[in-house]
CSV table of C-alpha atoms in Angstrom, one decimal:
chain,number,residue,atom,x,y,z
A,1,MET,CA,0.0,0.0,0.0
A,2,LEU,CA,1.3,3.4,-1.0
A,3,ILE,CA,0.5,6.6,0.8
A,4,VAL,CA,1.7,9.9,-0.8
A,5,VAL,CA,2.6,12.8,1.5
A,6,GLY,CA,1.0,15.7,-0.4
A,7,SER,CA,3.8,18.4,0.1
A,8,ARG,CA,6.7,19.7,-1.8
A,9,ASN,CA,8.2,21.2,1.3
A,10,ARG,CA,11.3,19.1,1.7
A,11,LYS,CA,11.9,19.9,5.4
A,12,LYS,CA,8.3,19.1,6.3
A,13,LEU,CA,8.4,15.8,4.4
A,14,ASP,CA,11.6,14.8,6.1
A,15,GLU,CA,10.1,15.6,9.5
A,16,ILE,CA,7.0,13.5,8.8
A,17,LEU,CA,9.0,10.5,7.7
A,18,GLU,CA,11.3,10.9,10.7
A,19,ILE,CA,8.3,10.6,13.0
A,20,ILE,CA,6.3,7.8,11.2
A,21,GLY,CA,8.9,6.3,8.9
A,22,ASP,CA,9.1,3.3,11.2
A,23,LEU,CA,5.7,2.2,9.8
A,24,GLN,CA,7.2,1.7,6.4
A,25,SER,CA,7.4,-2.1,5.4
A,26,GLU,CA,6.9,-4.3,2.5
A,27,GLU,CA,3.2,-3.7,2.9
A,28,LEU,CA,3.2,0.1,3.6
A,29,GLU,CA,5.2,2.6,1.7
A,30,PHE,CA,5.4,6.4,2.0
A,31,ALA,CA,6.3,8.6,-1.0
A,32,ASP,CA,6.3,12.4,-1.7
A,33,LEU,CA,5.4,14.5,-4.6
A,34,SER,CA,8.8,14.3,-6.1
A,35,ARG,CA,7.6,11.0,-7.6
A,36,TYR,CA,4.8,12.9,-9.3
A,37,PRO,CA,6.3,15.9,-11.0
A,38,HIS,CA,3.0,16.6,-12.8
A,39,ALA,CA,0.9,16.6,-9.6
A,40,PRO,CA,-1.3,19.8,-9.6
A,41,GLU,CA,-0.6,22.7,-7.2
A,42,VAL,CA,-3.5,22.9,-4.7
A,43,LEU,CA,-4.7,26.4,-3.9
A,44,GLU,CA,-4.6,26.6,-0.1
A,45,ASP,CA,-7.5,29.0,0.2
A,46,GLY,CA,-9.2,27.6,3.3
A,47,SER,CA,-9.9,29.7,6.3
A,48,THR,CA,-8.6,26.9,8.7
A,49,PHE,CA,-5.7,24.5,8.8
A,50,GLU,CA,-8.2,21.6,8.7
A,51,ALA,CA,-9.9,22.9,5.5
A,52,ASN,CA,-6.6,23.2,3.7
A,53,ALA,CA,-5.4,19.8,4.8
A,54,ARG,CA,-8.6,18.2,3.6
A,55,LYS,CA,-8.5,20.0,0.3
A,56,LYS,CA,-4.9,19.0,-0.4
A,57,ALA,CA,-5.6,15.4,0.5
A,58,SER,CA,-8.7,15.1,-1.5
A,59,GLU,CA,-7.6,16.9,-4.7
A,60,LEU,CA,-4.2,15.2,-4.9
A,61,ALA,CA,-5.8,11.8,-4.2
A,62,ILE,CA,-8.1,12.1,-7.1
A,63,ALA,CA,-5.3,13.5,-9.4
A,64,LEU,CA,-3.0,10.8,-8.6
A,65,SER,CA,-5.3,7.9,-7.8
A,66,GLN,CA,-3.6,7.1,-4.7
A,67,TRP,CA,-4.0,7.4,-0.9
A,68,VAL,CA,-2.8,10.8,0.1
A,69,LEU,CA,-1.9,12.4,3.4
A,70,GLY,CA,-2.7,16.2,3.3
A,71,GLU,CA,-1.1,18.4,5.9
A,72,ASP,CA,-1.4,22.0,6.8
A,73,SER,CA,0.3,23.7,9.8
A,74,GLY,CA,1.3,27.0,11.1
A,75,LEU,CA,1.8,29.4,14.0
A,76,VAL,CA,-1.0,31.1,15.9
A,77,VAL,CA,-0.4,34.2,18.2
A,78,PRO,CA,-3.5,35.2,20.0
A,79,ALA,CA,-2.2,38.7,20.7
A,80,LEU,CA,-2.0,39.2,16.9
A,81,HIS,CA,-5.6,38.0,16.5
A,82,GLY,CA,-4.5,34.6,15.4
A,83,ARG,CA,-1.9,35.7,13.0
A,84,PRO,CA,0.1,34.4,11.1
A,85,GLY,CA,-2.4,31.5,11.1
A,86,VAL,CA,-3.0,29.8,7.7
A,87,GLN,CA,-0.8,32.5,6.2
A,88,SER,CA,2.2,31.3,8.2
A,89,ALA,CA,4.4,30.1,5.2
A,90,ARG,CA,3.7,33.3,3.3
A,91,TYR,CA,3.3,35.8,6.1
A,92,SER,CA,5.8,38.3,4.6
A,93,GLY,CA,4.4,37.9,1.1
A,94,LYS,CA,6.7,35.4,-0.4
A,95,HIS,CA,5.9,31.7,0.2
A,96,GLY,CA,8.6,29.9,2.3
A,97,ASP,CA,10.8,32.9,3.1
A,98,ASP,CA,11.6,31.9,6.7
A,99,ALA,CA,13.8,34.9,7.4
A,100,ALA,CA,11.3,37.4,6.2
A,101,ASN,CA,8.5,35.8,8.0
A,102,ASN,CA,10.4,35.7,11.3
A,103,SER,CA,11.4,39.4,10.9
A,104,LYS,CA,7.8,40.4,10.3
A,105,LEU,CA,6.6,38.4,13.3
A,106,LEU,CA,9.3,40.0,15.6
A,107,ALA,CA,8.5,43.5,14.4
A,108,GLU,CA,4.8,43.0,15.1
A,109,LEU,CA,5.4,41.6,18.5
A,110,ALA,CA,8.1,44.1,19.5
A,111,PRO,CA,5.8,46.6,21.3
A,112,LEU,CA,4.1,43.8,23.4
A,113,PRO,CA,5.2,42.8,26.9
A,114,ASP,CA,6.4,39.3,27.5
A,115,ASP,CA,3.1,38.2,29.0
A,116,GLN,CA,1.5,38.8,25.5
A,117,ARG,CA,3.9,36.7,23.5
A,118,ALA,CA,2.2,33.3,24.0
A,119,ALA,CA,1.8,31.3,20.8
A,120,TYR,CA,0.9,27.8,19.6
A,121,TYR,CA,1.7,25.7,16.6
A,122,VAL,CA,-1.2,23.8,14.9
A,123,CYS,CA,-0.9,20.8,12.6
A,124,SER,CA,-3.9,19.4,10.8
A,125,ILE,CA,-3.7,16.2,8.8
A,126,ALA,CA,-6.3,14.5,6.5
A,127,LEU,CA,-6.1,11.2,4.9
A,128,SER,CA,-7.9,10.6,1.6
A,129,ASP,CA,-8.6,7.4,-0.3
A,130,PRO,CA,-7.9,7.4,-4.0
A,131,GLN,CA,-11.5,8.5,-4.7
A,132,GLY,CA,-11.0,11.7,-2.8
A,133,GLN,CA,-13.0,10.7,0.2
A,134,ILE,CA,-11.5,11.8,3.6
A,135,GLN,CA,-11.1,8.7,5.8
A,136,ALA,CA,-9.4,10.3,8.8
A,137,GLY,CA,-8.5,13.7,10.2
A,138,VAL,CA,-6.3,14.6,13.2
A,139,GLU,CA,-5.0,17.7,14.8
A,140,GLY,CA,-2.0,18.4,17.1
A,141,ARG,CA,-1.0,21.5,19.0
A,142,CYS,CA,2.0,22.6,20.8
A,143,HIS,CA,2.1,25.7,23.1
A,144,GLY,CA,5.0,28.0,23.6
A,145,ILE,CA,6.2,31.7,23.8
A,146,ILE,CA,7.8,33.8,21.0
A,147,THR,CA,11.3,35.0,21.9
A,148,ARG,CA,12.7,38.4,21.1
A,149,GLU,CA,15.5,37.1,18.9
A,150,LEU,CA,16.3,34.1,16.8
A,151,ARG,CA,17.8,31.2,18.8
A,152,GLY,CA,19.2,28.0,17.3
A,153,SER,CA,19.6,26.9,13.7
A,154,GLY,CA,17.6,23.7,13.7
A,155,GLY,CA,14.1,23.1,12.4
A,156,PHE,CA,12.5,25.5,10.0
A,157,GLY,CA,9.8,28.2,9.8
A,158,TYR,CA,9.3,29.9,13.2
A,159,ASP,CA,11.2,27.2,15.1
A,160,PRO,CA,14.2,29.6,16.2
A,161,LEU,CA,11.6,31.8,17.8
A,162,PHE,CA,9.3,29.2,19.4
A,163,LEU,CA,10.3,28.7,23.0
A,164,ILE,CA,9.1,25.8,25.1
A,165,PRO,CA,9.2,27.2,28.6
A,166,GLU,CA,9.6,23.9,30.4
A,167,TYR,CA,12.8,23.3,28.4
A,168,ARG,CA,14.0,26.9,28.2
A,169,ARG,CA,14.9,26.2,24.6
A,170,THR,CA,13.4,27.0,21.2
A,171,PHE,CA,12.6,24.4,18.6
A,172,GLY,CA,15.6,25.7,16.8
A,173,GLU,CA,17.8,24.8,19.7
A,174,MET,CA,16.4,21.3,20.3
A,175,SER,CA,17.7,18.1,18.7
A,176,ALA,CA,15.3,16.5,16.2
A,177,ARG,CA,14.6,13.6,18.7
A,178,VAL,CA,13.4,16.0,21.5
A,179,LYS,CA,11.4,18.2,19.0
A,180,HIS,CA,9.7,15.1,17.6
A,181,ALA,CA,8.6,14.2,21.1
A,182,LEU,CA,6.9,17.6,21.7
A,183,SER,CA,5.8,19.1,18.4
A,184,HIS,CA,2.4,19.7,17.0
A,185,ARG,CA,3.2,17.6,13.9
A,186,ALA,CA,4.4,14.7,16.1
A,187,ARG,CA,1.2,14.9,18.2
A,188,ALA,CA,-1.0,14.9,15.1
A,189,LEU,CA,1.0,12.0,13.5
A,190,GLU,CA,0.8,9.9,16.8
A,191,GLN,CA,-3.0,10.2,16.5
A,192,LEU,CA,-2.8,9.0,12.9
A,193,ARG,CA,-0.4,6.1,13.6
A,194,PRO,CA,-3.1,3.6,14.8
A,195,ILE,CA,-5.3,4.5,11.8
A,196,LEU,CA,-2.4,3.8,9.4
A,197,LYS,CA,-1.7,0.6,11.1
A,198,LYS,CA,-5.3,-0.5,10.9
A,199,LEU,CA,-5.5,0.6,7.2
A,200,ASP,CA,-2.4,-1.5,6.4
A,201,ARG,CA,-3.9,-4.6,8.0
A,202,GLN,CA,-7.1,-4.2,6.0
A,203,LYS,CA,-5.3,-4.1,2.7
């Protein structure tokens, strides 16, 4: 059984496979969109992470005639009325420009006191069958605080700014092993793990 991870974000793909790659076997295989160069670009125009994840999973599944795992994730800062939210990857205007996105976030939070710098990451995942029907949906969250400067070079996106108070480190300062035990993506994928195992047994 093949499940296509519906993303062209290499860092995101690597992280997903690091978390659930142990499920790969002779019966269950994960692939990414690099195997499908003609896969359509899905317009992420949903107002929620869940809507975007479901749309990506369904549209790509129909186009590829495969099972597809669609994922959308981002950062929510309550003091900024939920921004960056679903615009997280293109917050500065250009998709995937981590440096510009981080700079914009720091500038917007600069006037705020430390007790208003709370934030949380959200990861929504949808699994679609080859007919475009959503068979499962999960969501994971991770709460933290936005620092006043970049800390660490690990991870991607807003990770060098996202501090876990209990660890006194940002995601950018953590090892992949520690981050994968705490992150929003890991928490969503752990919910999906038994669903994938059950699906594998049914095929």
